[in-house]
Short mmCIF file of C-alpha atoms in Angstrom, two decimals:
data_model
loop_
_atom_site.label_atom_id
_atom_site.label_comp_id
_atom_site.label_asym_id
_atom_site.label_seq_id
_atom_site.Cartn_x
_atom_site.Cartn_y
_atom_site.Cartn_z
CA MET A 1 -44.88 59.80 59.04
CA SER A 2 -48.45 59.69 60.32
CA ASP A 3 -50.02 56.47 61.54
CA THR A 4 -52.17 54.58 59.09
CA SER A 5 -54.70 51.80 59.39
CA LYS A 6 -54.41 48.96 56.88
CA THR A 7 -56.73 46.36 55.49
CA VAL A 8 -55.44 43.73 53.09
CA LYS A 9 -57.68 42.76 50.20
CA LYS A 10 -56.80 39.44 48.58
CA ASP A 11 -57.40 39.18 44.89
CA PRO A 12 -56.92 36.10 42.67
CA GLU A 13 -54.72 38.14 40.34
CA ALA A 14 -52.93 40.46 42.77
CA VAL A 15 -52.13 41.32 46.32
CA GLN A 16 -53.32 44.81 47.21
CA GLU A 17 -53.26 46.84 50.38
CA THR A 18 -55.89 49.53 50.94
CA VAL A 19 -54.37 52.16 53.20
CA ALA A 20 -56.54 54.82 54.81
CA PRO A 21 -54.79 57.73 56.62
CA ALA A 22 -55.63 57.60 60.33
CA ASP A 23 -55.64 61.38 60.68
CA ASP A 24 -58.19 61.87 57.90
CA PRO A 25 -60.92 59.18 57.89
CA THR A 26 -62.77 60.97 55.11
CA ALA A 27 -59.83 60.77 52.71
CA ALA A 28 -60.07 58.28 49.89
CA PRO A 29 -58.14 55.08 50.61
CA VAL A 30 -54.96 54.50 48.63
CA THR A 31 -54.43 51.10 46.99
CA VAL A 32 -50.85 49.86 47.11
CA VAL A 33 -50.00 47.10 44.65
CA ASP A 34 -47.07 44.71 45.02
CA PRO A 35 -44.19 46.03 42.81
CA ARG A 36 -43.68 42.59 41.28
CA LEU A 37 -47.23 42.69 39.95
CA LEU A 38 -46.69 46.11 38.40
CA ILE A 39 -43.68 44.74 36.54
CA ARG A 40 -45.73 41.91 35.08
CA GLU A 41 -48.65 44.16 34.21
CA GLU A 42 -46.31 46.36 32.15
CA GLY A 43 -45.36 43.35 30.05
CA LEU A 44 -42.01 43.35 28.24
CA LYS A 45 -41.30 46.96 29.23
CA GLY A 46 -41.71 46.07 32.91
CA TYR A 47 -39.31 43.14 32.67
CA LEU A 48 -36.72 45.26 30.86
CA THR A 49 -36.99 47.94 33.54
CA GLU A 50 -36.57 45.33 36.27
CA PHE A 51 -33.60 43.81 34.45
CA LYS A 52 -31.88 47.19 34.26
CA ARG A 53 -32.55 47.80 37.94
CA LYS A 54 -31.01 44.45 38.90
CA VAL A 55 -27.91 45.05 36.79
CA LYS A 56 -27.39 48.50 38.32
CA GLY A 57 -27.94 47.01 41.76
CA GLY A 58 -25.33 44.31 41.23
CA GLU A 59 -27.82 41.42 40.94
CA LEU A 60 -26.20 39.86 37.90
CA GLY A 61 -27.07 36.24 38.55
CA SER A 62 -25.83 33.90 35.81
CA LEU A 63 -25.64 36.63 33.18
CA PRO A 64 -21.82 37.08 33.19
CA VAL A 65 -21.07 33.36 32.85
CA VAL A 66 -23.66 32.87 30.10
CA VAL A 67 -22.25 35.80 28.14
CA GLY A 68 -18.73 34.50 28.74
CA LEU A 69 -19.69 31.03 27.54
CA ILE A 70 -21.14 32.46 24.32
CA VAL A 71 -17.96 34.46 23.73
CA ILE A 72 -15.73 31.43 24.39
CA TRP A 73 -17.70 29.18 22.06
CA THR A 74 -17.73 31.84 19.34
CA ILE A 75 -13.96 32.40 19.50
CA PHE A 76 -13.08 28.70 19.44
CA GLN A 77 -15.53 27.97 16.63
CA LEU A 78 -13.98 30.72 14.52
CA GLN A 79 -10.53 29.25 15.21
CA ASN A 80 -11.54 25.63 14.60
CA ASP A 81 -14.84 24.63 12.99
CA ARG A 82 -14.78 21.27 14.81
CA PHE A 83 -15.33 22.90 18.19
CA LEU A 84 -19.13 22.92 17.98
CA SER A 85 -19.27 19.54 16.29
CA ALA A 86 -21.43 16.86 17.90
CA ASP A 87 -18.44 14.70 18.87
CA ASN A 88 -16.61 17.55 20.59
CA LEU A 89 -19.69 18.76 22.47
CA SER A 90 -20.32 15.17 23.55
CA ASN A 91 -16.79 14.99 24.95
CA ILE A 92 -17.29 18.27 26.82
CA SER A 93 -20.54 17.03 28.36
CA TYR A 94 -18.91 13.77 29.46
CA TYR A 95 -15.66 15.01 30.95
CA LEU A 96 -17.21 17.91 32.89
CA SER A 97 -19.24 15.50 35.04
CA ALA A 98 -16.47 14.20 37.33
CA THR A 99 -15.08 17.56 38.43
CA GLY A 100 -18.63 18.90 38.34
CA MET A 101 -19.62 16.47 41.13
CA LEU A 102 -16.86 17.91 43.31
CA ALA A 103 -18.09 21.41 42.46
CA ILE A 104 -21.63 20.56 43.65
CA GLY A 105 -20.32 19.70 47.11
CA LEU A 106 -18.14 22.80 47.15
CA VAL A 107 -21.18 25.00 46.43
CA PHE A 108 -22.57 24.03 49.85
CA VAL A 109 -19.30 24.94 51.55
CA LEU A 110 -18.94 28.22 49.66
CA LEU A 111 -22.50 29.19 50.64
CA LEU A 112 -21.20 29.27 54.21
CA GLY A 113 -18.33 31.49 53.12
CA GLU A 114 -15.85 28.68 53.82
CA ILE A 115 -13.58 26.47 51.69
CA ASP A 116 -12.84 22.75 51.45
CA LEU A 117 -9.34 22.03 50.15
CA SER A 118 -9.60 18.27 50.66
CA VAL A 119 -12.13 17.34 47.95
CA GLY A 120 -9.47 16.39 45.40
CA SER A 121 -7.70 14.07 47.83
CA VAL A 122 -11.00 12.61 49.06
CA SER A 123 -12.03 11.83 45.48
CA GLY A 124 -8.70 10.11 44.82
CA LEU A 125 -8.96 8.15 48.07
CA ALA A 126 -12.51 7.12 47.15
CA SER A 127 -11.47 5.63 43.82
CA THR A 128 -8.60 3.83 45.56
CA LEU A 129 -10.84 2.42 48.31
CA PHE A 130 -13.28 1.18 45.69
CA ALA A 131 -10.46 -0.54 43.80
CA VAL A 132 -9.10 -2.14 46.98
CA TYR A 133 -12.55 -3.40 47.98
CA VAL A 134 -13.35 -4.86 44.56
CA VAL A 135 -9.96 -6.06 43.29
CA ASN A 136 -8.04 -6.95 46.45
CA HIS A 137 -10.93 -8.23 48.55
CA GLY A 138 -13.41 -9.40 45.91
CA MET A 139 -16.28 -7.35 47.32
CA ASN A 140 -19.49 -6.78 45.36
CA ALA A 141 -19.01 -3.63 43.28
CA TRP A 142 -22.25 -1.96 44.38
CA LEU A 143 -21.58 -2.63 48.06
CA ALA A 144 -18.07 -1.25 47.56
CA LEU A 145 -19.61 1.86 45.98
CA LEU A 146 -21.90 2.36 48.97
CA LEU A 147 -19.04 1.98 51.46
CA THR A 148 -16.90 4.36 49.44
CA ILE A 149 -19.56 7.10 49.46
CA VAL A 150 -20.26 6.59 53.18
CA THR A 151 -16.52 6.92 53.83
CA GLY A 152 -16.47 10.23 51.96
CA ILE A 153 -19.42 11.49 54.03
CA LEU A 154 -17.74 10.48 57.28
CA ILE A 155 -14.49 12.16 56.26
CA GLY A 156 -16.35 15.37 55.51
CA ALA A 157 -18.29 15.16 58.78
CA LEU A 158 -15.04 14.64 60.72
CA GLN A 159 -13.48 17.72 59.15
CA GLY A 160 -16.68 19.66 59.76
CA TRP A 161 -16.61 18.62 63.44
CA PHE A 162 -13.11 19.99 63.91
CA PHE A 163 -14.24 23.21 62.28
CA ALA A 164 -17.63 23.61 63.99
CA ARG A 165 -16.93 22.16 67.44
CA ILE A 166 -13.21 22.67 68.05
CA GLY A 167 -12.95 25.97 66.20
CA VAL A 168 -10.10 25.08 63.87
CA PRO A 169 -10.38 27.22 60.70
CA ALA A 170 -11.85 25.31 57.76
CA PHE A 171 -8.86 26.26 55.64
CA VAL A 172 -6.46 24.55 58.08
CA VAL A 173 -8.63 21.49 58.68
CA THR A 174 -9.19 20.78 55.00
CA LEU A 175 -5.57 21.56 54.12
CA ALA A 176 -4.57 18.89 56.62
CA GLY A 177 -7.13 16.61 54.97
CA PHE A 178 -5.69 17.41 51.57
CA LEU A 179 -2.30 16.13 52.72
CA GLY A 180 -3.46 13.31 54.97
CA TRP A 181 -6.01 11.67 52.69
CA ASN A 182 -3.61 11.92 49.77
CA GLY A 183 -0.98 10.13 51.86
CA LEU A 184 -3.46 7.39 52.76
CA MET A 185 -4.30 6.95 49.09
CA LEU A 186 -0.60 6.52 48.20
CA TRP A 187 -0.17 3.99 51.00
CA LEU A 188 -3.16 1.92 49.81
CA LEU A 189 -1.95 1.91 46.21
CA GLY A 190 1.42 0.53 47.26
CA ALA A 191 4.53 0.30 45.13
CA SER A 192 2.68 -0.27 41.85
CA GLY A 193 0.78 3.00 42.14
CA THR A 194 -2.10 1.67 40.05
CA ILE A 195 -4.99 -0.74 40.52
CA ASN A 196 -6.96 -1.61 37.38
CA ILE A 197 -10.70 -1.92 37.99
CA PRO A 198 -12.86 -4.42 36.04
CA ASP A 199 -15.24 -2.81 33.57
CA THR A 200 -18.34 -3.94 35.46
CA GLY A 201 -20.95 -2.47 37.78
CA PRO A 202 -20.68 1.25 38.55
CA VAL A 203 -17.38 1.59 36.69
CA HIS A 204 -19.02 0.35 33.50
CA LEU A 205 -22.06 2.56 34.18
CA LEU A 206 -19.84 5.66 34.30
CA GLY A 207 -17.49 4.59 31.51
CA GLN A 208 -17.00 6.62 28.38
CA SER A 209 -18.63 3.95 26.23
CA SER A 210 -21.77 3.74 28.40
CA PHE A 211 -24.74 5.80 27.28
CA PHE A 212 -28.29 6.29 28.47
CA MET A 213 -30.67 3.59 27.19
CA ASP A 214 -27.84 1.78 25.37
CA GLN A 215 -27.27 4.48 22.74
CA ALA A 216 -30.95 4.52 21.76
CA VAL A 217 -31.78 7.79 20.00
CA ILE A 218 -35.00 8.09 21.97
CA GLY A 219 -33.04 8.29 25.24
CA ALA A 220 -31.85 11.87 24.80
CA TYR A 221 -35.28 13.08 23.70
CA LEU A 222 -36.90 11.23 26.60
CA LEU A 223 -34.64 13.05 29.04
CA ALA A 224 -35.33 16.39 27.37
CA GLY A 225 -39.08 15.79 27.50
CA LEU A 226 -38.90 14.72 31.13
CA GLY A 227 -37.03 17.88 32.09
CA VAL A 228 -39.45 20.15 30.25
CA ALA A 229 -42.49 18.37 31.66
CA SER A 230 -41.09 18.57 35.19
CA MET A 231 -40.55 22.30 34.90
CA LEU A 232 -44.03 22.83 33.46
CA VAL A 233 -45.79 20.81 36.16
CA GLY A 234 -43.70 22.38 38.92
CA SER A 235 -44.40 25.91 37.65
CA ILE A 236 -48.14 25.29 37.43
CA ILE A 237 -48.26 23.79 40.92
CA ASP A 238 -46.29 26.75 42.29
CA GLN A 239 -48.56 29.20 40.50
CA ARG A 240 -51.71 27.61 41.95
CA ARG A 241 -50.24 27.43 45.42
CA ARG A 242 -49.21 31.09 45.40
CA ARG A 243 -52.52 32.16 43.85
CA ALA A 244 -54.42 30.37 46.63
CA ALA A 245 -52.22 32.02 49.26
CA GLY A 246 -52.88 35.45 47.74
CA VAL A 247 -49.25 36.24 47.00
CA PRO A 248 -47.63 37.29 43.70
CA PHE A 249 -47.28 34.49 41.18
CA ARG A 250 -45.92 34.06 37.68
CA PRO A 251 -48.57 34.57 34.98
CA SER A 252 -49.22 31.76 32.54
CA SER A 253 -47.57 33.70 29.71
CA GLU A 254 -44.29 33.93 31.65
CA ILE A 255 -44.43 30.23 32.50
CA ALA A 256 -45.00 29.40 28.84
CA LEU A 257 -42.02 31.54 27.83
CA ARG A 258 -39.70 29.93 30.40
CA VAL A 259 -40.80 26.40 29.56
CA GLY A 260 -40.51 27.14 25.85
CA ALA A 261 -36.94 28.40 26.26
CA LEU A 262 -36.02 25.28 28.23
CA ALA A 263 -37.67 23.07 25.61
CA VAL A 264 -35.64 24.65 22.81
CA ALA A 265 -32.37 24.29 24.74
CA ALA A 266 -33.12 20.73 25.87
CA PHE A 267 -34.24 19.31 22.53
CA VAL A 268 -31.48 21.07 20.58
CA SER A 269 -28.94 19.61 23.02
CA ALA A 270 -30.54 16.16 22.65
CA TYR A 271 -30.39 16.42 18.87
CA VAL A 272 -26.72 17.47 18.88
CA LEU A 273 -25.67 14.72 21.30
CA ASN A 274 -27.58 12.15 19.25
CA GLN A 275 -25.43 13.09 16.27
CA ALA A 276 -22.52 11.66 18.30
CA ALA A 277 -23.31 8.69 20.54
CA GLY A 278 -26.13 10.02 22.70
CA VAL A 279 -26.22 11.13 26.32
CA SER A 280 -23.61 9.55 28.59
CA ASN A 281 -24.74 8.00 31.86
CA ALA A 282 -22.26 10.23 33.68
CA LEU A 283 -24.00 13.35 32.37
CA VAL A 284 -27.44 11.95 33.26
CA ILE A 285 -26.37 11.25 36.86
CA PHE A 286 -24.70 14.66 37.12
CA LEU A 287 -27.83 16.49 35.91
CA ALA A 288 -30.07 14.40 38.18
CA SER A 289 -27.83 15.33 41.12
CA LEU A 290 -28.15 19.01 40.23
CA VAL A 291 -31.95 18.81 40.17
CA ILE A 292 -32.14 17.01 43.52
CA VAL A 293 -29.65 19.29 45.26
CA ASP A 294 -31.30 22.39 43.80
CA PHE A 295 -34.60 21.24 45.30
CA VAL A 296 -32.93 20.69 48.68
CA LEU A 297 -31.37 24.16 48.72
CA ARG A 298 -34.37 26.12 47.43
CA ARG A 299 -37.38 24.18 48.70
CA THR A 300 -36.46 22.69 52.06
CA THR A 301 -35.95 24.08 55.54
CA TYR A 302 -32.42 22.73 55.58
CA GLY A 303 -31.53 24.66 52.42
CA ARG A 304 -32.87 27.89 53.85
CA LYS A 305 -30.79 27.32 56.99
CA VAL A 306 -27.65 26.91 54.88
CA PHE A 307 -28.28 30.26 53.20
CA ALA A 308 -29.11 31.83 56.56
CA VAL A 309 -25.84 30.67 58.15
CA GLY A 310 -23.91 31.87 55.11
CA GLY A 311 -25.67 35.23 55.25
CA GLY A 312 -24.88 35.87 58.91
CA ILE A 313 -23.83 33.42 61.61
CA GLU A 314 -24.97 35.47 64.59
CA ALA A 315 -28.33 36.27 63.02
CA ALA A 316 -28.83 32.59 62.19
CA ARG A 317 -27.93 31.59 65.76
CA ARG A 318 -30.40 34.13 67.19
CA ALA A 319 -33.06 32.70 64.88
CA GLY A 320 -32.64 29.32 66.57
CA ILE A 321 -30.59 27.59 63.89
CA ASN A 322 -28.08 24.99 65.07
CA VAL A 323 -25.08 26.51 63.34
CA SER A 324 -22.70 23.71 64.31
CA MET A 325 -25.03 21.08 62.86
CA ILE A 326 -25.35 22.98 59.58
CA ARG A 327 -21.57 23.35 59.30
CA ILE A 328 -20.89 19.66 60.00
CA THR A 329 -23.54 18.45 57.56
CA VAL A 330 -22.37 20.82 54.83
CA PHE A 331 -18.84 19.44 55.01
CA ALA A 332 -20.28 15.91 55.10
CA ILE A 333 -22.16 16.67 51.88
CA SER A 334 -18.98 18.02 50.33
CA GLY A 335 -17.12 14.83 51.28
CA GLY A 336 -19.90 12.66 49.88
CA PHE A 337 -19.91 14.41 46.53
CA ALA A 338 -16.11 14.24 46.44
CA ALA A 339 -16.36 10.46 46.83
CA VAL A 340 -18.94 10.28 44.04
CA GLY A 341 -16.68 12.41 41.85
CA GLY A 342 -13.87 9.96 42.56
CA MET A 343 -16.04 7.16 41.18
CA PHE A 344 -16.61 9.25 38.05
CA PHE A 345 -12.84 9.56 37.61
CA ALA A 346 -12.50 5.80 38.12
CA GLY A 347 -15.12 5.24 35.44
CA GLN A 348 -13.22 7.43 33.00
CA THR A 349 -9.91 5.62 33.47
CA GLN A 350 -11.13 2.22 34.77
CA SER A 351 -8.38 2.38 37.36
CA ALA A 352 -7.21 3.98 40.59
CA THR A 353 -3.90 5.76 40.11
CA LEU A 354 -1.51 8.11 41.88
CA ASN A 355 -2.91 10.95 39.79
CA ALA A 356 -6.52 10.40 40.92
CA GLY A 357 -7.86 13.64 42.37
CA GLY A 358 -4.46 15.28 42.00
CA GLY A 359 -3.06 17.87 39.66
CA ASN A 360 -5.40 20.80 39.23
CA THR A 361 -8.60 18.89 40.09
CA LEU A 362 -9.19 20.82 43.32
CA MET A 363 -8.53 24.19 41.73
CA LEU A 364 -10.81 23.44 38.79
CA ALA A 365 -13.64 22.34 41.09
CA ILE A 366 -13.39 25.54 43.15
CA ALA A 367 -13.07 27.61 39.99
CA ALA A 368 -16.17 25.98 38.50
CA ALA A 369 -18.34 26.89 41.49
CA VAL A 370 -17.05 30.47 41.60
CA ILE A 371 -17.06 31.09 37.85
CA GLY A 372 -20.61 29.72 37.71
CA GLY A 373 -21.80 32.42 40.11
CA THR A 374 -21.46 31.14 43.70
CA SER A 375 -20.08 33.88 45.92
CA LEU A 376 -16.83 33.34 47.82
CA PHE A 377 -18.27 35.55 50.56
CA GLY A 378 -21.14 33.18 51.36
CA GLY A 379 -24.91 33.47 51.34
CA ARG A 380 -25.39 33.64 47.56
CA GLY A 381 -25.22 31.02 44.87
CA THR A 382 -26.89 28.05 43.23
CA VAL A 383 -25.85 24.48 42.46
CA TRP A 384 -26.38 25.20 38.77
CA SER A 385 -23.20 27.24 38.98
CA ALA A 386 -21.38 23.90 39.05
CA LEU A 387 -22.75 23.13 35.59
CA LEU A 388 -22.19 26.59 34.15
CA GLY A 389 -18.68 26.88 35.59
CA MET A 390 -17.66 23.44 34.34
CA LEU A 391 -19.03 24.24 30.89
CA VAL A 392 -16.74 27.28 30.80
CA ILE A 393 -13.67 25.41 32.11
CA GLN A 394 -14.15 22.28 30.00
CA SER A 395 -14.84 24.39 26.91
CA ILE A 396 -11.56 26.26 27.43
CA GLN A 397 -9.60 23.04 27.93
CA THR A 398 -11.16 21.29 24.93
CA GLY A 399 -10.87 24.33 22.69
CA LEU A 400 -7.20 24.84 23.48
CA ASP A 401 -6.57 21.13 22.92
CA LEU A 402 -8.09 21.45 19.45
CA LEU A 403 -5.75 24.36 18.81
CA ASN A 404 -2.78 22.32 20.12
CA MET A 405 -2.07 24.89 22.81
CA ASN A 406 0.32 24.11 25.66
CA THR A 407 -1.09 23.19 29.07
CA SER A 408 0.53 26.30 30.50
CA ILE A 409 -1.74 28.42 28.29
CA GLN A 410 -4.78 26.54 29.61
CA TYR A 411 -3.78 27.29 33.20
CA MET A 412 -3.22 30.98 32.50
CA ILE A 413 -6.52 31.44 30.70
CA THR A 414 -8.48 29.49 33.33
CA GLY A 415 -6.80 31.56 36.04
CA ALA A 416 -7.73 34.77 34.27
CA VAL A 417 -11.36 33.65 33.94
CA LEU A 418 -11.44 32.76 37.65
CA LEU A 419 -10.01 36.14 38.61
CA GLY A 420 -12.59 37.84 36.41
CA ALA A 421 -15.40 35.92 38.13
CA VAL A 422 -14.17 36.93 41.59
CA VAL A 423 -13.81 40.56 40.51
CA ILE A 424 -17.38 40.53 39.18
CA ASP A 425 -18.59 38.99 42.45
CA SER A 426 -16.79 41.65 44.51
CA VAL A 427 -18.07 44.52 42.38
CA SER A 428 -21.56 43.03 42.49
CA ARG A 429 -21.54 42.91 46.29
CA ARG A 430 -20.29 46.50 46.45
CA SER A 431 -23.08 47.62 44.11
CA GLN A 432 -25.67 45.84 46.21
CA LYS A 433 -24.42 47.54 49.36
CA ALA A 434 -24.50 50.92 47.62
CA SER A 435 -28.10 50.32 46.53
CA GLY A 436 -29.09 49.08 49.99
CA ARG A 437 -29.87 45.53 48.84
CA ALA A 438 -26.99 43.59 50.45
#
């Protein structure tokens, strides 16, 4: 290729490069337009072309899980017309929150291409510690909550230190944590195996009978309006910032379409939940956590470092990123969210029991993150996968309960869905490598 001289012309509506061939100064300059702007200028046809290109290139995003969720809901509704009733959807939204909190923390770990097998045990230990603080020692419930969450963070940081500094594989470290923290929980519970927690403070806040704004109908619509308004304001600010910087930005028509779609989904959900008892506090806290963590991952330097380490450790190290610090903090975040999830479980049962965090809790939390779209290979994913994955899992469990199916059937179907998600992830990565986009 011959050398060229370039001048960049900034335009309020586009970013263009005027390229004049160096070997022929008399030749007319060629204007090169950013491909993303060409897509938008073509309107619907451009977006359809880009969508096809992404699918062929393995960039599926949340498409498989959304399609799967529609299929699951359709099948269960045809089998039992109570599945999409307001009461059943309210139950799904409430019970997905506890395991969903564990899945949020696991998303961070999976983005590094690692695994944390201790989150179930940490969540059970957290609920037990809270019960011991409040019931056995008469501690203020909110102070006990704070100490419980700090304990979860410290446990995660300790496991991360062994992994990042000593070099013990994360699988081994967290497997040891899975056994050790579960043993500590059993020891604290003693011979009774159960500590009942008073229905006050955070336990009451997360209880099944506790709803946002005391079951006021306006509460659900207020939340929906707040979410839509936040997206609208954020999109406009981002558009103006990118326009001023002279880089591609979303046109107002696209922003209006996205905000409109969110508004329909949010207000329809609010209406349906209001037909039951409203929006549970557990769901509100879970969604708020998703928004905050999504901002951290996508809009902060720390979030970009997490993706960079997950994408390639050596490249991240050469870029000046403290890889050990990122690893330790990621496991600390996972431990913290596991402790919060344990408080959600305590709120559901108003007790700390031998079963807290046990059973298939760990597997469901991992499955939720993976089914929702977070890659097991690291470097790709979003915290919203925790919500999407838990919607799929909780829908399957609730639907099969309505059909009086055996628990064994639930496990087999959930396992099949998880396998399907991993297969899609693997095929997607292979397609991206083939198209040169990995």
